[in-house]
mmCIF file of C-alpha atoms in Angstrom:
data_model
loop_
_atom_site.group_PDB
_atom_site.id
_atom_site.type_symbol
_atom_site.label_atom_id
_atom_site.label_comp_id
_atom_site.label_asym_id
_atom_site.label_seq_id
_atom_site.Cartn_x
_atom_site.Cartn_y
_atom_site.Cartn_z
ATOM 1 C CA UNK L 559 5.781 14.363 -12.770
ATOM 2 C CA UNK L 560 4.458 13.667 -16.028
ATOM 3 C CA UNK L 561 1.256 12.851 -17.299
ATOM 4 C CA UNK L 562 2.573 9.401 -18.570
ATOM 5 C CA UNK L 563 4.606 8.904 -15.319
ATOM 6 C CA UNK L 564 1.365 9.819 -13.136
ATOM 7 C CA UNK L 565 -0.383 6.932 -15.282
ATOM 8 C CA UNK L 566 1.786 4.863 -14.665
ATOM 9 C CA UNK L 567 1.932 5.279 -10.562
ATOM 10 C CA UNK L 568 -1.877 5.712 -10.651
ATOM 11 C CA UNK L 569 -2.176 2.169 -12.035
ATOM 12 C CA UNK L 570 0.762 0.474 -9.940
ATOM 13 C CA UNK L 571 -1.341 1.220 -7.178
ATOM 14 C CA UNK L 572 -4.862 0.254 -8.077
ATOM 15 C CA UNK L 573 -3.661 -3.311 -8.625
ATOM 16 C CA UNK L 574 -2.513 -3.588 -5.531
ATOM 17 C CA UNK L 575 0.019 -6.730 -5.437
ATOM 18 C CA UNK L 576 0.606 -6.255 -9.188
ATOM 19 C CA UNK L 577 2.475 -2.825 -9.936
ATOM 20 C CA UNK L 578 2.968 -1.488 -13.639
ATOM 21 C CA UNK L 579 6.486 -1.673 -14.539
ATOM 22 C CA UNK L 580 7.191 1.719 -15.837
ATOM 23 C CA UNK L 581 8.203 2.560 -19.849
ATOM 24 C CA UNK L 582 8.676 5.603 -21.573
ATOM 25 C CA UNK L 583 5.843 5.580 -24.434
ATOM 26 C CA UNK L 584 3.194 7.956 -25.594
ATOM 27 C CA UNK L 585 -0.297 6.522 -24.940
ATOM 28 C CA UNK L 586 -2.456 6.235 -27.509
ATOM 29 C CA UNK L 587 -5.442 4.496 -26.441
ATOM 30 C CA UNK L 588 -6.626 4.939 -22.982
ATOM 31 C CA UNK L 589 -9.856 3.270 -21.889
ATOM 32 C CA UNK L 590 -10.339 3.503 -18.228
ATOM 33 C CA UNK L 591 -14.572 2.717 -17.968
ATOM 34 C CA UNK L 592 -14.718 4.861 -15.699
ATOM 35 C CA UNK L 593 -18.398 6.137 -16.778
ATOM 36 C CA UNK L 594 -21.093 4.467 -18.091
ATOM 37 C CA UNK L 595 -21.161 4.199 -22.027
ATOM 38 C CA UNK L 596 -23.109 7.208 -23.678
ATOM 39 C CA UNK L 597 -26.852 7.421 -23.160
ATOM 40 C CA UNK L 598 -26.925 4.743 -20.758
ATOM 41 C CA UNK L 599 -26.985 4.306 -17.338
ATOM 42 C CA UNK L 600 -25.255 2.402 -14.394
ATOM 43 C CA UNK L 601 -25.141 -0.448 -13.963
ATOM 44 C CA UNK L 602 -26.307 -2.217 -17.321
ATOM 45 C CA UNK L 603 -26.129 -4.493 -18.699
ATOM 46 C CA UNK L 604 -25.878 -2.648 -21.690
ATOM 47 C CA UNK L 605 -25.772 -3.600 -25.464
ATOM 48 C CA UNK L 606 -24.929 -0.039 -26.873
ATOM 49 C CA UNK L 607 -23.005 3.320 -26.042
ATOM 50 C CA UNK L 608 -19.672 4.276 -26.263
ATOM 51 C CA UNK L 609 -16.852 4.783 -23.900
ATOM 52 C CA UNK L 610 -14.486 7.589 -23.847
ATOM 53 C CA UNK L 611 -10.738 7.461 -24.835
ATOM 54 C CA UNK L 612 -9.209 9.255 -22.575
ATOM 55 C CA UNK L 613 -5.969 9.521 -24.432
ATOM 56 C CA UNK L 614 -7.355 10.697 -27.291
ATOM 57 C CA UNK L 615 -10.179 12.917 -26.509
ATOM 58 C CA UNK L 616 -12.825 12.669 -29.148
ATOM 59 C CA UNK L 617 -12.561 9.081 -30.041
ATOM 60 C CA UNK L 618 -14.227 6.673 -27.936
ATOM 61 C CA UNK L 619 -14.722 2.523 -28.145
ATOM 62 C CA UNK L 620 -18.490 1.546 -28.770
ATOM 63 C CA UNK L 621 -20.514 -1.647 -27.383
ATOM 64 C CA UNK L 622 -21.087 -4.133 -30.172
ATOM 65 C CA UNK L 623 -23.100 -7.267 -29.066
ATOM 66 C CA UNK L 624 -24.627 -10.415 -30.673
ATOM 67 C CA UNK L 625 -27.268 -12.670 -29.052
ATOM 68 C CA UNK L 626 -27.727 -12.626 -25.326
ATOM 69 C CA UNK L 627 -24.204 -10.545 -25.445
ATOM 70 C CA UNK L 628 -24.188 -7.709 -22.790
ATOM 71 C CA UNK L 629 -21.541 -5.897 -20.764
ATOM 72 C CA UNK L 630 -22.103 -4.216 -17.053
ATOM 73 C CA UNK L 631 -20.586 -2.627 -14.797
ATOM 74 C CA UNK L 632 -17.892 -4.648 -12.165
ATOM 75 C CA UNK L 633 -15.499 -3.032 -9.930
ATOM 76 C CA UNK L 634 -11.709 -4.272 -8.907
ATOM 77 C CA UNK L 635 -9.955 -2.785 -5.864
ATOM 78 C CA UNK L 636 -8.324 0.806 -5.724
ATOM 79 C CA UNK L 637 -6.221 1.580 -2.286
ATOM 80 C CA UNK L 638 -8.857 1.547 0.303
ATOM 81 C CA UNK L 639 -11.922 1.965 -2.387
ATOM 82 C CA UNK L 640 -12.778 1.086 -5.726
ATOM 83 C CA UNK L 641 -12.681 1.843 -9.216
ATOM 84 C CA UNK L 642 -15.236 0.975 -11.844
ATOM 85 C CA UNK L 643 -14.778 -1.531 -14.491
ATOM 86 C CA UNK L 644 -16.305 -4.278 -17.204
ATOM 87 C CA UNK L 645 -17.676 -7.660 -16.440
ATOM 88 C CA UNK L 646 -18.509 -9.093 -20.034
ATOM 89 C CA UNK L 647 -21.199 -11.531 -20.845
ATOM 90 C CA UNK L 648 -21.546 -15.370 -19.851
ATOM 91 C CA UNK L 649 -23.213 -15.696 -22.938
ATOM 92 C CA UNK L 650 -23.895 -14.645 -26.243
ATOM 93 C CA UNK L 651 -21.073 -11.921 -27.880
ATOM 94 C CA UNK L 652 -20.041 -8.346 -26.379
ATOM 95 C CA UNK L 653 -16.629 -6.387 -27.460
ATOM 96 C CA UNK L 654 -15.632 -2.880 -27.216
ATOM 97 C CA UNK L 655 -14.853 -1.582 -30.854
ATOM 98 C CA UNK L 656 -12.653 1.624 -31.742
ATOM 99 C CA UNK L 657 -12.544 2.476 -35.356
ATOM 100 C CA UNK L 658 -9.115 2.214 -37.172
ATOM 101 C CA UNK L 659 -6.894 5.006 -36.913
ATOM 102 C CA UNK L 660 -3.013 5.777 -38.248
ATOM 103 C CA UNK L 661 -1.684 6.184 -34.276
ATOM 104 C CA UNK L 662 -3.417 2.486 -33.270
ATOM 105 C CA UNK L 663 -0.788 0.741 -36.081
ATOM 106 C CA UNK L 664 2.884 0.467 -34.706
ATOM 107 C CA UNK L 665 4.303 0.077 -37.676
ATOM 108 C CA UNK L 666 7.939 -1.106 -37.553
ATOM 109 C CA UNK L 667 8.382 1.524 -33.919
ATOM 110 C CA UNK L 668 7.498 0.533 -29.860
ATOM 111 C CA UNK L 669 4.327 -0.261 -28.809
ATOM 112 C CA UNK L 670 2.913 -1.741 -25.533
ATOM 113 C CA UNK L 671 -0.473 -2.965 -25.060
ATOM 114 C CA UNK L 672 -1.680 -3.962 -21.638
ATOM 115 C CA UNK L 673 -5.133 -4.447 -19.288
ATOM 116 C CA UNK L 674 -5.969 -5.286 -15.828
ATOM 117 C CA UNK L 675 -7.508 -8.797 -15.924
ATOM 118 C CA UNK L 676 -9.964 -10.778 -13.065
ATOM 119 C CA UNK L 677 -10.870 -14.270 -14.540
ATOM 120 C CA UNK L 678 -12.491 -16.776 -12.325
ATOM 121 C CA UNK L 679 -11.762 -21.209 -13.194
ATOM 122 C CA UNK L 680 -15.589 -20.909 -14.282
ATOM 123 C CA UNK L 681 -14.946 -18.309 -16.834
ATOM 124 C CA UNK L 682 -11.600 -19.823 -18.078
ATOM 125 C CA UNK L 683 -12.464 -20.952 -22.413
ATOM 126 C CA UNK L 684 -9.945 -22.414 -24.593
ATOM 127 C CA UNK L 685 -9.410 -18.820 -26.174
ATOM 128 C CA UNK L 686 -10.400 -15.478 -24.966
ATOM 129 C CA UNK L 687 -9.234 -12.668 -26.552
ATOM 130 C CA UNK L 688 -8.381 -9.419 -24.683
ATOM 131 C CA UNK L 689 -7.420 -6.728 -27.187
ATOM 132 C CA UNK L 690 -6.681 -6.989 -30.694
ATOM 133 C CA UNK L 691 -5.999 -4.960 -33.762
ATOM 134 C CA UNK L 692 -6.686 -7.827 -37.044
ATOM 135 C CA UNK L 693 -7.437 -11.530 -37.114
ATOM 136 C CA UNK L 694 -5.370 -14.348 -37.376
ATOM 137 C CA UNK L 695 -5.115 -15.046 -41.088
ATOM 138 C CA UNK L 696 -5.285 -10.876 -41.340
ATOM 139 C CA UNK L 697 -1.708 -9.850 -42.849
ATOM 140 C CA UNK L 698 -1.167 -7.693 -39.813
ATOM 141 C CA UNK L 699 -2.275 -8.043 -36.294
ATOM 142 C CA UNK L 700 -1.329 -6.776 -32.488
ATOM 143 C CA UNK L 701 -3.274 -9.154 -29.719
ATOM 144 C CA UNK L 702 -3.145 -9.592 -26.093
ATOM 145 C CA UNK L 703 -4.960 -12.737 -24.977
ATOM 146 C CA UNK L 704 -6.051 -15.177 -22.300
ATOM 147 C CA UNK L 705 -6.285 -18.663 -23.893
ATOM 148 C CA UNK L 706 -6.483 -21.062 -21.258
ATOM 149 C CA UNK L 707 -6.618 -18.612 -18.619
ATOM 150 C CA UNK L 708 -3.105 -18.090 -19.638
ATOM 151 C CA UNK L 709 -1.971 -14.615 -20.675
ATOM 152 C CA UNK L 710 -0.267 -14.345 -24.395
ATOM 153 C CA UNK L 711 0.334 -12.192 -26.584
ATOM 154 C CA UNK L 712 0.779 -12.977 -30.783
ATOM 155 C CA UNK L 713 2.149 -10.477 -33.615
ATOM 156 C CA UNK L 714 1.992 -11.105 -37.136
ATOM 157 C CA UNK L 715 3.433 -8.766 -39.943
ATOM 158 C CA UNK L 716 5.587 -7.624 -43.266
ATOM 159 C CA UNK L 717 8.775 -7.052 -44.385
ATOM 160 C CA UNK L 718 9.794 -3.873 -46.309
ATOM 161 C CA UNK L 719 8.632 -5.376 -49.315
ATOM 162 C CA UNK L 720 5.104 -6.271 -47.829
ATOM 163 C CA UNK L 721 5.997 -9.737 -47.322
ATOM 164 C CA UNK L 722 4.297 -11.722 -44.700
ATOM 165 C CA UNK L 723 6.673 -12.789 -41.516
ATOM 166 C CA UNK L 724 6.541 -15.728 -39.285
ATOM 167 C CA UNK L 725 4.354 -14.861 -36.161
ATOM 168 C CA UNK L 726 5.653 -14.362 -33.058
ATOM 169 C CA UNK L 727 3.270 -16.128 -29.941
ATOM 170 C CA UNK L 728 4.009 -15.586 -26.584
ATOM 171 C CA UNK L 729 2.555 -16.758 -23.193
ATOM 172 C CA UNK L 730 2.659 -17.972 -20.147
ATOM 173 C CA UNK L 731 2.661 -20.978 -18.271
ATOM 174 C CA UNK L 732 0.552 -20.855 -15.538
ATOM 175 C CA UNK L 733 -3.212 -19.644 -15.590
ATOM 176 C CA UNK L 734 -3.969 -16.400 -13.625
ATOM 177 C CA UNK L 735 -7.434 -18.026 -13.134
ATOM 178 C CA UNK L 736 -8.674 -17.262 -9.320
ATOM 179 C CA UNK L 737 -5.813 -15.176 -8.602
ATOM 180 C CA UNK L 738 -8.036 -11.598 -8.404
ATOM 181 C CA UNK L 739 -6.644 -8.699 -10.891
ATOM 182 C CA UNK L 740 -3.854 -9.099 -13.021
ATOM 183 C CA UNK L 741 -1.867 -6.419 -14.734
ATOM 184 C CA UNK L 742 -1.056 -8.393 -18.498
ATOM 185 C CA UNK L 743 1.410 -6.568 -20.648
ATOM 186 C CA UNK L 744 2.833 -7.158 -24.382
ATOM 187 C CA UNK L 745 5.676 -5.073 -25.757
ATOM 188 C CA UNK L 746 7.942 -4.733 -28.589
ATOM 189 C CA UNK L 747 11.114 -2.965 -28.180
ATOM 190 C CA UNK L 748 13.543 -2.914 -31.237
ATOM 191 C CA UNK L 749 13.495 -6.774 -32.246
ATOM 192 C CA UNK L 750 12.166 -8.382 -28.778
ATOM 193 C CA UNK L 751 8.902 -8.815 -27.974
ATOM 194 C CA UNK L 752 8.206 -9.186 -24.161
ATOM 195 C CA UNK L 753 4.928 -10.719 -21.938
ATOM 196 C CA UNK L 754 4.758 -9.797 -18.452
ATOM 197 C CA UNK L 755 2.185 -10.408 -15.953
ATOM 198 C CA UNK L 756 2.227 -8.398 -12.873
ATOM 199 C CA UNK L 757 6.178 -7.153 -12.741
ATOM 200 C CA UNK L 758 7.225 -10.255 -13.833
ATOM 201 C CA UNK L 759 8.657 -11.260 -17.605
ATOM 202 C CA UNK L 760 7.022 -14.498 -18.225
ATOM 203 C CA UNK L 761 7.712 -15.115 -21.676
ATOM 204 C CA UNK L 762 9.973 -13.228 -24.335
ATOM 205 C CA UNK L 763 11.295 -14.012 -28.028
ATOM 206 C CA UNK L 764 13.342 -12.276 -30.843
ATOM 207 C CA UNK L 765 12.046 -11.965 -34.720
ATOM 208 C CA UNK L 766 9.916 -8.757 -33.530
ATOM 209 C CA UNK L 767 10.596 -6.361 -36.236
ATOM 210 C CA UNK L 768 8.221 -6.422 -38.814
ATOM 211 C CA UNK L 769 5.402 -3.718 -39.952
ATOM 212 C CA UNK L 770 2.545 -4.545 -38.236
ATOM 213 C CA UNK L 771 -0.386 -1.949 -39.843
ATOM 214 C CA UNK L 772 -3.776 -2.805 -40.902
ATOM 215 C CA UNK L 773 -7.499 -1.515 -41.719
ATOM 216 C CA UNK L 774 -8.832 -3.416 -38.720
ATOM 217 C CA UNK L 775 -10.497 -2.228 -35.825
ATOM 218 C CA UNK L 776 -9.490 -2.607 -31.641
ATOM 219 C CA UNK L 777 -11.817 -5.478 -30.371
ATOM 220 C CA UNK L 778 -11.677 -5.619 -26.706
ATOM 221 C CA UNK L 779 -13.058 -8.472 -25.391
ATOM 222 C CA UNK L 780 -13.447 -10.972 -28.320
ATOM 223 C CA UNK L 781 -12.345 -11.184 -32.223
ATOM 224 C CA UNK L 782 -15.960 -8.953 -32.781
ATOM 225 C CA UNK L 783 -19.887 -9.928 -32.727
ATOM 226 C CA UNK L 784 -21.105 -13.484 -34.279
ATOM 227 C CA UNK L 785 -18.158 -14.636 -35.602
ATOM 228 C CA UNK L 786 -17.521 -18.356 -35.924
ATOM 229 C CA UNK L 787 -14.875 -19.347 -32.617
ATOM 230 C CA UNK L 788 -15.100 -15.749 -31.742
ATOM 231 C CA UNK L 789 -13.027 -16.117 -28.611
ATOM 232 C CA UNK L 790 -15.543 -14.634 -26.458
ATOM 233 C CA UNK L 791 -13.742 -12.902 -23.181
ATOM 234 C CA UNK L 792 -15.881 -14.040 -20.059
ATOM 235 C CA UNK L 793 -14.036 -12.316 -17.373
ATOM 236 C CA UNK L 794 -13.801 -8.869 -16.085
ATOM 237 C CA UNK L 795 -11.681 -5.996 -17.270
ATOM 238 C CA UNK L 796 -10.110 -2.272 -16.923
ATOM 239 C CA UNK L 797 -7.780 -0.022 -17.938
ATOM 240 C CA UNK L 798 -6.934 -0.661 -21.947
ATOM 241 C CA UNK L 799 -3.856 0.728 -22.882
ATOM 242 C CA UNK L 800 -2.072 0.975 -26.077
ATOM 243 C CA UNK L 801 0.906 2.872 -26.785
ATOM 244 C CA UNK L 802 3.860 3.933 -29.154
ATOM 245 C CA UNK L 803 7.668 4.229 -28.284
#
């Protein structure tokens, strides 16, 4: 079996009732959580270190935090144990950051982006941001979301002649809110981009191709630290994934 295809059954069964829908793609961003951020210690909170990519050994996703922002340590079910992941803050600003890099922009190819989700109704805001690569009025930008408590996913980018394109905004219907860990998935194959949560497709829409490649960072967990409306994430979360193809 291959590495991608033993990533792929690893996660299908650490969520349990959700299972990963399989995809051929070449992961390019891989944060599990698995151990505490550099030069701390378990179980924070903690307001600095870095986490380990472990698809691209060497780079890594760093705590960033405003205010009373902090992350710690949560854990979601695994089989019959556990596996470690991020409960971000109640208050104040947290995100995991990884620099830009040339293999985190899709481009005009595949890509998938996806995260296992727990939100509870008390931890539900109007917009909560998951993972993200640019801001809204950014010319470029990749996003997986949780406005509402509703998984969605938004891409915005050029044509060949660097011309902006109308967005494309996907998401769901119905809140995942109180409904334990959810496995939240955006993809773009050819000219379709697809949402599924869990196995299922909830949401999908044509006008996909475009460039999508930018300067900006990966924010996980909000649009970054002390921004006005920064879309603070409130929930828990494990298992960032972005990839090409």
């Amino acid at each position: 079996m291959s590495a991608v295809a033993l990533g792929v059954a690893t996660l299908a069964a650490a969520v349990l009732v959700d299972t990963a829908p399989a995809y051929a793609a070449t992961e390019q961003l891989r944060l599990d959580f698995d151990a505490a951020p550099s030069g701390q210690v378990e179980p924070g909170p903690w307001t600095s270190g870095c986490f380990a990519d472990v698809a691209t050994p060497g780079d890594s996703g760093c705590i960033a935090v405003n205010g009373t922002g902090s992350i710690s340590r949560a854990t979601r079910p695994n089989g019959t144990g556990s596996s470690p992941a991020l409960a971000f803050p109640a208050a104040g600003s947290a995100i995991v950051q990884v620099p830009d890099a040339p293999n985190l922009n899709p481009g005009t190819g595949d890509f998938t982006v996806s995260a296992l989700v727990k939100v509870t109704s008390a931890q539900v805001t109007t917009g909560a941001n998951l993972v993200q690569k640019g801001l809204f009025a950014d010319p470029a930008q990749w996003k997986l979301q949780l406005d509402g408590g509703k998984p969605g996913c938004r891409i915005k980018g050029t044509d060949a002649n660097g011309l902006a394109l109308p967005e494309v905004l996907l998401g769901s219907d119905v809140s995942i809110a109180d409904q334990g860990w959810k496995f939240v998935q955006c993809k773009r194959r050819g000219d379709v981009l697809t949402l599924l949560v869990g196995t299922e497709t909830v949401d999908t829409k044509g006008g996909a191709s475009m460039n999508i490649t930018s300067t900006a960072k990966v924010n996980i967990g909000a649009k970054g630290t002390g921004l006005t409306n920064n879309d603070q994430f409130r929930g828990e979360l494990d298992n960032v994934v972005f990839s090409l193809g």
